[in-house]
mmCIF file of C-alpha atoms in Angstrom:
data_model
loop_
_atom_site.group_PDB
_atom_site.id
_atom_site.type_symbol
_atom_site.label_atom_id
_atom_site.label_comp_id
_atom_site.label_asym_id
_atom_site.label_seq_id
_atom_site.Cartn_x
_atom_site.Cartn_y
_atom_site.Cartn_z
ATOM 1 C CA MET C 141 147.700 105.772 110.746
ATOM 2 C CA GLN C 142 145.319 103.917 108.401
ATOM 3 C CA ARG C 143 143.479 106.446 105.939
ATOM 4 C CA VAL C 144 139.892 106.515 105.229
ATOM 5 C CA VAL C 145 138.602 108.540 102.179
ATOM 6 C CA ILE C 146 134.947 109.407 102.770
ATOM 7 C CA GLY C 147 132.589 110.668 100.343
ATOM 8 C CA MET C 148 131.502 114.070 101.827
ATOM 9 C CA SER C 149 128.038 114.929 100.147
ATOM 10 C CA GLY C 150 127.384 118.412 101.773
ATOM 11 C CA GLY C 151 124.822 116.445 104.262
ATOM 12 C CA VAL C 152 124.522 116.116 107.850
ATOM 13 C CA ASP C 153 125.463 112.437 107.715
ATOM 14 C CA SER C 154 128.547 112.271 105.944
ATOM 15 C CA SER C 155 129.943 115.372 107.865
ATOM 16 C CA VAL C 156 129.338 113.866 111.250
ATOM 17 C CA ALA C 157 130.679 110.403 109.864
ATOM 18 C CA ALA C 158 133.946 112.019 109.022
ATOM 19 C CA TYR C 159 134.340 113.417 112.356
ATOM 20 C CA LEU C 160 133.725 110.175 113.975
ATOM 21 C CA LEU C 161 136.252 108.627 111.962
ATOM 22 C CA LYS C 162 138.798 111.198 112.965
ATOM 23 C CA GLN C 163 137.818 110.804 116.517
ATOM 24 C CA GLN C 164 138.478 106.716 116.040
ATOM 25 C CA GLY C 165 141.920 107.697 115.094
ATOM 26 C CA TYR C 166 141.773 107.274 111.067
ATOM 27 C CA ASP C 167 143.642 109.736 108.864
ATOM 28 C CA VAL C 168 140.525 111.088 107.376
ATOM 29 C CA ILE C 169 140.264 112.743 103.492
ATOM 30 C CA ALA C 170 137.301 114.266 102.468
ATOM 31 C CA LEU C 171 136.404 113.801 98.801
ATOM 32 C CA PHE C 172 133.202 115.285 97.265
ATOM 33 C CA MET C 173 131.895 113.700 93.790
ATOM 34 C CA ILE C 174 130.589 115.907 91.204
ATOM 35 C CA ASN C 175 128.121 113.568 89.379
ATOM 36 C CA TRP C 176 125.472 115.583 87.611
ATOM 37 C CA LYS C 177 125.637 119.391 86.348
ATOM 38 C CA ASP C 178 122.518 119.210 83.984
ATOM 39 C CA THR C 179 119.739 120.782 85.752
ATOM 40 C CA THR C 180 117.014 120.019 83.184
ATOM 41 C CA GLY C 181 113.875 119.158 84.902
ATOM 42 C CA THR C 182 115.427 119.627 88.493
ATOM 43 C CA LEU C 183 112.593 121.495 90.681
ATOM 44 C CA GLU C 184 113.678 125.035 91.671
ATOM 45 C CA GLY C 185 114.412 124.930 95.437
ATOM 46 C CA ASP C 186 116.490 121.726 95.193
ATOM 47 C CA CYS C 187 119.919 122.269 96.422
ATOM 48 C CA PRO C 188 122.611 121.445 93.349
ATOM 49 C CA TRP C 189 125.910 120.267 93.621
ATOM 50 C CA SER C 190 127.170 124.033 93.460
ATOM 51 C CA ASP C 191 125.684 124.493 96.889
ATOM 52 C CA ASP C 192 126.796 121.041 98.190
ATOM 53 C CA ILE C 193 130.346 121.357 97.744
ATOM 54 C CA ILE C 194 130.392 124.824 99.581
ATOM 55 C CA PHE C 195 128.655 122.972 102.563
ATOM 56 C CA ALA C 196 130.811 119.919 102.340
ATOM 57 C CA GLU C 197 134.187 122.059 102.544
ATOM 58 C CA LEU C 198 132.851 124.268 105.275
ATOM 59 C CA ALA C 199 132.325 121.004 107.332
ATOM 60 C CA SER C 200 135.553 119.430 106.207
ATOM 61 C CA LYS C 201 137.482 122.765 107.477
ATOM 62 C CA LYS C 202 135.450 122.656 110.892
ATOM 63 C CA ILE C 203 136.307 119.006 111.569
ATOM 64 C CA GLY C 204 140.003 119.930 110.253
ATOM 65 C CA ILE C 205 140.607 117.520 107.282
ATOM 66 C CA PRO C 206 141.761 118.206 103.932
ATOM 67 C CA PHE C 207 138.961 118.478 101.241
ATOM 68 C CA TYR C 208 139.167 117.456 97.787
ATOM 69 C CA SER C 209 136.446 116.907 94.716
ATOM 70 C CA VAL C 210 136.526 114.505 91.808
ATOM 71 C CA ASP C 211 134.556 114.748 88.446
ATOM 72 C CA LEU C 212 132.657 111.730 87.844
ATOM 73 C CA SER C 213 129.875 113.024 85.935
ATOM 74 C CA GLU C 214 130.493 111.323 82.545
ATOM 75 C CA ASN C 215 130.729 107.979 84.134
ATOM 76 C CA TYR C 216 127.631 108.713 86.158
ATOM 77 C CA ARG C 217 125.639 109.673 82.967
ATOM 78 C CA LYS C 218 126.925 106.354 81.191
ATOM 79 C CA ARG C 219 126.409 103.917 83.936
ATOM 80 C CA VAL C 220 123.345 105.479 85.666
ATOM 81 C CA VAL C 221 121.372 107.819 83.952
ATOM 82 C CA ASP C 222 121.829 106.230 80.460
ATOM 83 C CA TYR C 223 120.544 102.939 81.933
ATOM 84 C CA MET C 224 117.428 105.099 83.901
ATOM 85 C CA PHE C 225 116.417 106.452 80.343
ATOM 86 C CA ASN C 226 116.672 102.971 78.782
ATOM 87 C CA GLU C 227 114.689 101.366 81.556
ATOM 88 C CA TYR C 228 112.031 103.747 81.388
ATOM 89 C CA ALA C 229 111.881 103.828 77.450
ATOM 90 C CA GLN C 230 110.998 99.971 78.030
ATOM 91 C CA GLY C 231 108.371 100.397 80.514
ATOM 92 C CA ARG C 232 110.116 99.589 83.388
ATOM 93 C CA THR C 233 110.808 101.672 86.565
ATOM 94 C CA PRO C 234 114.571 101.288 87.491
ATOM 95 C CA ASN C 235 116.183 102.483 90.838
ATOM 96 C CA PRO C 236 118.924 104.934 90.162
ATOM 97 C CA ASP C 237 120.137 105.145 93.829
ATOM 98 C CA VAL C 238 120.742 101.191 93.799
ATOM 99 C CA LEU C 239 122.745 101.382 90.458
ATOM 100 C CA CYS C 240 124.421 104.709 91.995
ATOM 101 C CA ASN C 241 126.038 102.949 94.895
ATOM 102 C CA ARG C 242 127.285 99.937 92.847
ATOM 103 C CA GLU C 243 128.421 101.843 90.035
ATOM 104 C CA ILE C 244 129.725 105.031 91.292
ATOM 105 C CA LYS C 245 130.357 105.296 94.967
ATOM 106 C CA PHE C 246 131.310 101.698 95.253
ATOM 107 C CA ASP C 247 133.298 101.759 92.176
ATOM 108 C CA GLU C 248 134.350 104.742 90.299
ATOM 109 C CA PHE C 249 134.728 106.564 93.801
ATOM 110 C CA VAL C 250 136.900 103.775 95.021
ATOM 111 C CA LYS C 251 139.456 104.000 91.989
ATOM 112 C CA ALA C 252 139.680 108.002 92.945
ATOM 113 C CA ALA C 253 139.846 107.070 96.666
ATOM 114 C CA GLU C 254 143.014 105.064 95.597
ATOM 115 C CA LYS C 255 145.076 107.819 94.208
ATOM 116 C CA PHE C 256 144.955 108.854 97.802
ATOM 117 C CA ASN C 257 146.343 105.657 99.135
ATOM 118 C CA ALA C 258 143.248 104.804 101.175
ATOM 119 C CA ASP C 259 142.818 102.020 103.240
ATOM 120 C CA TYR C 260 139.035 102.438 103.397
ATOM 121 C CA ILE C 261 136.461 104.345 101.867
ATOM 122 C CA ALA C 262 133.573 105.427 103.934
ATOM 123 C CA THR C 263 129.963 106.890 103.416
ATOM 124 C CA GLY C 264 127.261 108.355 105.626
ATOM 125 C CA HIS C 265 125.005 105.595 104.916
ATOM 126 C CA TYR C 266 122.840 104.304 107.711
ATOM 127 C CA CYS C 267 123.791 100.630 107.644
ATOM 128 C CA ARG C 268 126.407 98.394 109.396
ATOM 129 C CA LYS C 269 129.225 95.948 108.458
ATOM 130 C CA GLU C 270 130.107 92.872 110.337
ATOM 131 C CA VAL C 271 132.879 90.418 109.646
ATOM 132 C CA THR C 272 132.118 86.594 109.940
ATOM 133 C CA GLU C 273 133.653 83.227 108.718
ATOM 134 C CA HIS C 274 132.441 80.485 107.156
ATOM 135 C CA ASP C 275 134.332 77.297 106.098
ATOM 136 C CA GLY C 276 137.363 79.052 107.053
ATOM 137 C CA LYS C 277 136.588 82.218 104.504
ATOM 138 C CA THR C 278 136.000 85.652 105.767
ATOM 139 C CA TYR C 279 132.645 86.910 104.954
ATOM 140 C CA TYR C 280 131.532 90.952 105.251
ATOM 141 C CA ARG C 281 127.745 91.134 106.383
ATOM 142 C CA LEU C 282 125.677 93.979 105.428
ATOM 143 C CA LEU C 283 123.271 94.765 108.277
ATOM 144 C CA ALA C 284 120.407 97.151 108.401
ATOM 145 C CA GLY C 285 121.071 100.124 110.398
ATOM 146 C CA SER C 286 120.104 100.543 114.156
ATOM 147 C CA ASP C 287 117.739 103.855 113.075
ATOM 148 C CA LYS C 288 114.557 101.492 111.644
ATOM 149 C CA ASN C 289 113.246 104.803 110.428
ATOM 150 C CA LYS C 290 116.363 105.719 108.290
ATOM 151 C CA ASP C 291 118.024 102.364 107.435
ATOM 152 C CA GLN C 292 119.504 102.477 103.877
ATOM 153 C CA SER C 293 120.872 99.069 103.535
ATOM 154 C CA TYR C 294 118.109 98.640 100.581
ATOM 155 C CA PHE C 295 120.375 101.155 98.466
ATOM 156 C CA LEU C 296 123.459 98.715 98.960
ATOM 157 C CA CYS C 297 121.666 95.497 98.242
ATOM 158 C CA GLN C 298 123.650 95.076 94.661
ATOM 159 C CA LEU C 299 127.054 95.457 96.540
ATOM 160 C CA SER C 300 129.654 92.868 96.487
ATOM 161 C CA GLN C 301 131.943 91.019 98.956
ATOM 162 C CA GLU C 302 134.926 92.891 97.420
ATOM 163 C CA GLN C 303 133.149 96.159 97.518
ATOM 164 C CA LEU C 304 132.278 95.484 101.130
ATOM 165 C CA LYS C 305 135.751 94.669 102.219
ATOM 166 C CA ASN C 306 137.210 98.105 102.638
ATOM 167 C CA ALA C 307 133.892 100.152 103.293
ATOM 168 C CA LEU C 308 133.272 101.711 106.819
ATOM 169 C CA PHE C 309 129.802 102.966 107.827
ATOM 170 C CA PRO C 310 130.445 105.244 110.982
ATOM 171 C CA ILE C 311 127.010 106.064 111.486
ATOM 172 C CA GLY C 312 125.023 102.830 111.089
ATOM 173 C CA ASN C 313 124.865 102.422 114.818
ATOM 174 C CA LEU C 314 123.510 105.720 115.442
ATOM 175 C CA ILE C 315 119.740 106.917 115.017
ATOM 176 C CA LYS C 316 119.229 110.435 113.313
ATOM 177 C CA PRO C 317 118.409 112.556 115.612
ATOM 178 C CA GLU C 318 121.783 111.567 117.697
ATOM 179 C CA VAL C 319 123.682 112.448 114.422
ATOM 180 C CA ARG C 320 121.759 115.955 114.213
ATOM 181 C CA LYS C 321 122.877 116.779 117.754
ATOM 182 C CA ILE C 322 126.771 115.881 117.129
ATOM 183 C CA ALA C 323 126.611 117.996 114.186
ATOM 184 C CA GLU C 324 124.948 120.798 116.290
ATOM 185 C CA GLU C 325 127.453 120.611 119.140
ATOM 186 C CA LEU C 326 130.182 120.865 116.775
ATOM 187 C CA ASP C 327 128.358 123.739 114.899
ATOM 188 C CA LEU C 328 128.844 122.133 111.639
ATOM 189 C CA ALA C 329 127.471 124.143 108.616
ATOM 190 C CA THR C 330 125.528 120.979 107.749
ATOM 191 C CA ALA C 331 123.691 120.471 111.169
ATOM 192 C CA THR C 332 120.567 121.765 110.269
ATOM 193 C CA ARG C 333 120.208 121.118 106.216
ATOM 194 C CA LYS C 334 117.396 119.210 104.878
ATOM 195 C CA ASP C 335 118.050 115.608 103.495
ATOM 196 C CA SER C 336 118.461 114.925 99.815
ATOM 197 C CA GLN C 337 115.539 113.973 97.825
ATOM 198 C CA GLY C 338 114.823 112.542 94.739
ATOM 199 C CA ILE C 339 117.187 110.861 92.334
ATOM 200 C CA CYS C 340 120.918 110.144 93.755
ATOM 201 C CA PHE C 341 123.292 113.215 93.206
ATOM 202 C CA VAL C 342 120.449 114.737 90.718
ATOM 203 C CA GLY C 343 118.097 115.878 93.121
ATOM 204 C CA LYS C 344 114.167 116.270 93.184
ATOM 205 C CA VAL C 345 112.820 116.096 89.383
ATOM 206 C CA ASN C 346 109.985 116.515 87.419
ATOM 207 C CA LEU C 347 110.308 113.261 86.027
ATOM 208 C CA PRO C 348 108.564 113.733 82.719
ATOM 209 C CA VAL C 349 110.392 117.036 82.172
ATOM 210 C CA PHE C 350 113.426 114.997 82.671
ATOM 211 C CA LEU C 351 112.934 112.199 80.597
ATOM 212 C CA GLN C 352 111.820 114.345 78.117
ATOM 213 C CA GLN C 353 115.550 114.913 77.243
ATOM 214 C CA LYS C 354 115.648 111.660 75.698
ATOM 215 C CA LEU C 355 112.037 110.211 75.544
ATOM 216 C CA LYS C 356 109.678 111.983 73.284
ATOM 217 C CA SER C 357 105.766 113.020 74.468
ATOM 218 C CA LYS C 358 103.047 111.041 72.470
ATOM 219 C CA SER C 359 99.588 111.221 73.635
ATOM 220 C CA GLY C 360 97.917 108.364 74.564
ATOM 221 C CA ASP C 361 94.639 106.872 76.182
ATOM 222 C CA ILE C 362 94.340 106.517 79.988
ATOM 223 C CA ILE C 363 92.078 103.321 80.338
ATOM 224 C CA GLU C 364 90.061 102.644 83.764
ATOM 225 C CA ILE C 365 89.491 99.224 85.054
ATOM 226 C CA PRO C 366 86.955 97.710 87.109
ATOM 227 C CA VAL C 367 87.536 95.975 90.098
ATOM 228 C CA ASP C 368 85.421 93.127 88.560
ATOM 229 C CA CYS C 369 87.513 92.681 85.209
ATOM 230 C CA GLU C 370 87.100 89.480 83.635
ATOM 231 C CA VAL C 371 91.319 89.247 83.705
ATOM 232 C CA TYR C 372 91.031 88.699 87.400
ATOM 233 C CA ARG C 373 88.513 85.960 87.438
ATOM 234 C CA GLN C 374 90.459 84.329 84.399
ATOM 235 C CA ARG C 375 93.848 84.258 86.923
ATOM 236 C CA ALA C 376 91.639 82.957 89.690
ATOM 237 C CA SER C 377 90.547 80.135 87.439
ATOM 238 C CA LEU C 378 93.979 79.437 86.038
ATOM 239 C CA LEU C 379 95.305 79.234 90.001
ATOM 240 C CA LYS C 380 92.527 76.651 90.844
ATOM 241 C CA GLN C 381 93.504 74.302 87.687
ATOM 242 C CA ALA C 382 97.242 74.598 88.601
ATOM 243 C CA LYS C 383 98.702 71.126 88.675
ATOM 244 C CA ASN C 384 101.939 71.623 90.701
ATOM 245 C CA GLU C 385 103.859 74.020 92.712
ATOM 246 C CA GLU C 386 105.845 75.510 89.349
ATOM 247 C CA GLU C 387 102.818 75.930 87.527
ATOM 248 C CA LYS C 388 100.971 77.723 90.232
ATOM 249 C CA LEU C 389 104.052 80.006 90.855
ATOM 250 C CA GLY C 390 104.467 80.849 87.405
ATOM 251 C CA ILE C 391 100.716 82.198 87.760
ATOM 252 C CA LEU C 392 101.319 83.952 90.796
ATOM 253 C CA VAL C 393 104.054 86.261 89.502
ATOM 254 C CA ARG C 394 102.786 87.150 86.478
ATOM 255 C CA PRO C 395 101.798 90.607 85.748
ATOM 256 C CA TYR C 396 98.589 91.051 84.830
ATOM 257 C CA GLN C 397 97.782 91.891 80.982
ATOM 258 C CA TYR C 398 95.322 94.071 79.877
ATOM 259 C CA SER C 399 93.360 95.329 76.446
ATOM 260 C CA PRO C 400 91.383 98.611 76.090
ATOM 261 C CA SER C 401 88.315 96.622 75.937
ATOM 262 C CA ASP C 402 88.825 95.260 79.366
ATOM 263 C CA GLY C 403 87.786 98.939 80.729
ATOM 264 C CA GLN C 404 86.646 102.441 79.792
ATOM 265 C CA LYS C 405 88.604 105.480 78.641
ATOM 266 C CA VAL C 406 88.785 108.299 81.125
ATOM 267 C CA GLY C 407 91.533 110.502 80.004
ATOM 268 C CA THR C 408 94.572 111.018 77.671
ATOM 269 C CA HIS C 409 98.479 111.002 78.851
ATOM 270 C CA GLU C 410 101.619 112.285 76.835
ATOM 271 C CA GLY C 411 103.655 109.069 77.080
ATOM 272 C CA ALA C 412 102.948 105.853 78.907
ATOM 273 C CA GLN C 413 106.854 105.847 79.532
ATOM 274 C CA PHE C 414 106.735 108.701 81.994
ATOM 275 C CA TYR C 415 104.412 106.542 84.357
ATOM 276 C CA THR C 416 105.017 103.756 86.688
ATOM 277 C CA ILE C 417 102.852 101.216 88.610
ATOM 278 C CA GLY C 418 101.315 102.765 91.577
ATOM 279 C CA GLN C 419 101.658 106.142 90.488
ATOM 280 C CA ARG C 420 98.869 108.317 91.815
ATOM 281 C CA LYS C 421 99.564 111.998 90.819
ATOM 282 C CA GLY C 422 99.978 113.421 87.244
ATOM 283 C CA LEU C 423 97.013 111.465 85.734
ATOM 284 C CA ASN C 424 94.924 114.569 85.863
ATOM 285 C CA VAL C 425 91.716 112.716 86.046
ATOM 286 C CA GLY C 426 89.024 113.760 88.368
ATOM 287 C CA GLY C 427 85.235 113.100 89.581
ATOM 288 C CA LYS C 428 86.150 109.686 90.659
ATOM 289 C CA GLU C 429 84.896 108.279 93.944
ATOM 290 C CA LYS C 430 88.341 106.792 94.962
ATOM 291 C CA PRO C 431 91.874 107.702 94.023
ATOM 292 C CA LEU C 432 93.116 106.269 90.725
ATOM 293 C CA PHE C 433 96.785 104.592 90.817
ATOM 294 C CA VAL C 434 98.523 103.335 87.608
ATOM 295 C CA ILE C 435 98.280 99.408 87.549
ATOM 296 C CA SER C 436 99.605 98.511 84.049
ATOM 297 C CA THR C 437 101.376 100.371 81.245
ATOM 298 C CA ASP C 438 101.752 99.230 77.589
ATOM 299 C CA ILE C 439 104.461 101.160 75.942
ATOM 300 C CA GLU C 440 104.167 99.584 72.298
ATOM 301 C CA LYS C 441 100.449 100.685 72.052
ATOM 302 C CA ASN C 442 101.090 103.674 74.538
ATOM 303 C CA ILE C 443 98.137 102.891 76.911
ATOM 304 C CA ILE C 444 98.065 103.574 80.769
ATOM 305 C CA TYR C 445 95.989 101.220 82.464
ATOM 306 C CA THR C 446 94.273 102.830 86.094
ATOM 307 C CA GLY C 447 92.412 101.433 88.886
ATOM 308 C CA GLN C 448 90.271 103.112 91.647
ATOM 309 C CA GLY C 449 91.312 102.569 95.298
ATOM 310 C CA HIS C 450 94.158 101.200 97.486
ATOM 311 C CA ASP C 451 92.500 97.847 97.410
ATOM 312 C CA HIS C 452 92.260 97.570 93.333
ATOM 313 C CA PRO C 453 93.247 93.789 92.542
ATOM 314 C CA GLY C 454 95.559 95.094 89.960
ATOM 315 C CA LEU C 455 97.442 97.015 92.250
ATOM 316 C CA ASN C 456 98.174 94.312 94.665
ATOM 317 C CA ARG C 457 100.045 91.317 93.645
ATOM 318 C CA PRO C 458 100.940 88.238 95.769
ATOM 319 C CA GLY C 459 104.177 87.459 94.297
ATOM 320 C CA LEU C 460 107.198 88.319 91.778
ATOM 321 C CA PHE C 461 109.860 86.836 89.607
ATOM 322 C CA ILE C 462 113.913 87.314 89.247
ATOM 323 C CA ALA C 463 115.108 85.905 86.025
ATOM 324 C CA LYS C 464 118.553 83.932 86.941
ATOM 325 C CA LYS C 465 120.792 86.535 85.130
ATOM 326 C CA ASP C 466 119.443 89.220 87.468
ATOM 327 C CA ILE C 467 120.152 87.507 90.969
ATOM 328 C CA HIS C 468 123.149 88.964 93.236
ATOM 329 C CA TRP C 469 123.999 87.545 96.400
ATOM 330 C CA ILE C 470 125.947 89.587 98.797
ATOM 331 C CA ARG C 471 126.454 86.341 100.812
ATOM 332 C CA GLU C 472 127.712 83.873 97.906
ATOM 333 C CA ASP C 473 128.121 81.223 100.746
ATOM 334 C CA LEU C 474 124.501 81.415 101.611
ATOM 335 C CA ALA C 475 123.149 81.453 98.004
ATOM 336 C CA MET C 476 120.044 78.819 97.409
ATOM 337 C CA LYS C 477 120.366 75.871 95.356
ATOM 338 C CA GLU C 478 118.110 74.918 92.652
ATOM 339 C CA GLY C 479 114.988 73.194 94.218
ATOM 340 C CA GLU C 480 115.512 74.840 97.521
ATOM 341 C CA LYS C 481 112.961 76.939 99.079
ATOM 342 C CA ARG C 482 113.545 79.593 102.175
ATOM 343 C CA ASP C 483 111.514 81.941 104.015
ATOM 344 C CA TYR C 484 113.099 85.332 104.239
ATOM 345 C CA LEU C 485 111.867 89.190 104.767
ATOM 346 C CA VAL C 486 111.708 90.879 101.592
ATOM 347 C CA ARG C 487 111.200 94.793 100.623
ATOM 348 C CA ILE C 488 110.460 95.980 97.243
ATOM 349 C CA ARG C 489 111.427 99.488 97.807
ATOM 350 C CA TYR C 490 113.183 101.938 100.181
ATOM 351 C CA ARG C 491 111.557 102.368 103.513
ATOM 352 C CA GLN C 492 108.949 99.535 103.163
ATOM 353 C CA PRO C 493 108.629 97.808 106.217
ATOM 354 C CA LEU C 494 110.019 93.876 105.724
ATOM 355 C CA GLN C 495 107.536 91.680 104.494
ATOM 356 C CA LYS C 496 107.560 87.921 104.702
ATOM 357 C CA ALA C 497 107.711 85.844 102.013
ATOM 358 C CA THR C 498 108.948 82.335 100.601
ATOM 359 C CA LEU C 499 111.831 82.208 98.000
ATOM 360 C CA PHE C 500 111.855 79.189 95.533
ATOM 361 C CA MET C 501 114.726 78.696 93.626
ATOM 362 C CA LYS C 502 114.251 77.479 89.967
ATOM 363 C CA PRO C 503 116.494 76.721 87.195
ATOM 364 C CA GLU C 504 115.123 80.072 85.314
ATOM 365 C CA GLY C 505 115.271 82.285 88.408
ATOM 366 C CA ILE C 506 113.832 83.019 91.912
ATOM 367 C CA TYR C 507 110.071 83.250 92.562
ATOM 368 C CA ILE C 508 108.917 85.192 95.454
ATOM 369 C CA SER C 509 105.578 84.626 97.224
ATOM 370 C CA PHE C 510 104.508 87.102 99.567
ATOM 371 C CA GLU C 511 102.295 86.291 102.611
ATOM 372 C CA LYS C 512 100.399 89.444 102.018
ATOM 373 C CA LEU C 513 99.703 91.082 98.796
ATOM 374 C CA GLN C 514 101.992 93.678 97.982
ATOM 375 C CA ARG C 515 101.000 97.098 96.312
ATOM 376 C CA GLY C 516 102.526 98.513 93.346
ATOM 377 C CA ILE C 517 105.135 95.914 92.344
ATOM 378 C CA ALA C 518 106.787 97.172 89.279
ATOM 379 C CA SER C 519 109.405 95.688 87.034
ATOM 380 C CA GLY C 520 113.102 97.011 86.904
ATOM 381 C CA GLN C 521 113.068 97.918 90.584
ATOM 382 C CA PHE C 522 115.004 95.622 92.886
ATOM 383 C CA ALA C 523 113.520 93.262 95.545
ATOM 384 C CA ALA C 524 116.084 92.947 98.524
ATOM 385 C CA TRP C 525 116.055 89.845 100.985
ATOM 386 C CA TYR C 526 117.031 89.771 104.311
ATOM 387 C CA ASP C 527 117.617 86.907 106.991
ATOM 388 C CA GLU C 528 116.580 89.047 110.018
ATOM 389 C CA GLU C 529 118.651 92.164 109.955
ATOM 390 C CA GLU C 530 121.052 90.849 107.589
ATOM 391 C CA LEU C 531 120.549 91.740 103.619
ATOM 392 C CA LEU C 532 121.673 88.391 101.892
ATOM 393 C CA GLY C 533 120.672 89.507 98.500
ATOM 394 C CA SER C 534 118.542 91.119 95.882
ATOM 395 C CA GLY C 535 117.648 90.962 92.227
ATOM 396 C CA VAL C 536 115.515 93.241 89.293
ATOM 397 C CA ILE C 537 111.777 92.503 89.399
ATOM 398 C CA GLU C 538 110.839 90.944 86.050
#
């Protein structure tokens, strides 16, 4: 009998995944990860790991599988949280959930599972895996989950073939209501638990308070940029003057750069590093006709630039760039060659509908040009590209 060690989280998804694996004839072991113990900045009412472990153990007993826990908090702090602090300090917007999967769930957790002589590891992600062959070599396809509202393939966009090889996703072909129904029929303690929110394993946090553990507050100006700013006219002029594809792409993907003289001061903030592109909450600036959004941050000068309305040109960009060192292909056999361009579907955040785009592979990296303007493109986030339902690769946005 093949053994599967499943990451039991205390939620309904991993509980049902464990049950399904047992029904399929696997020798299933539940392993709970303790990844974060500090509650600094955590909002009250969110479920800490001490609650999660109780629900995970109750569900394991009900299913009839052995339950263990492993403390990975030191590695989580070093490989996920420290990275997160560092990125915010540089004015970038990291995605800790993507890092958590690459660095913890499919690396440190796998090492922990090896002590149980596991043949496979499993999670409760809403995604699917298929095996295919190309030029006589076996490859593992990472596919979107059947539930389009819960598809979590994006969170796994940095996984490698080696990490996918022994991974199982038991609920990937189910939709959430079906998972809830199974849990209710089994009378699992996790059946009616709300889905976890916020940062992976940390929970829902007050981000400025959380980041202030390492990043200091410092008062700065909030500048509002008008929709008819000269910066936008200059960009349009440069695009018209572009002599070739390379030059045009370079202009298209370049983030807008502002100076205080481009707009007017409308308020103050306590640290530009605590804000991200597209953010609306936390600005505390009233009296505007339309909602005010963050459109750019200057960490060195500690300035936040904002714009009014969802359609503000500073909030919506036509493209992005991923440096060569930050490009990751799940399917190395399908990797683009220099000079090649392909049409793919791309998303720049979880649950964003897939967007039509053209990818251009150049010596310095990948340029992605979207069919429609994209709101809130933020450096440090991950862009992931799909061929229909298969996730092929991803990269960190410059």
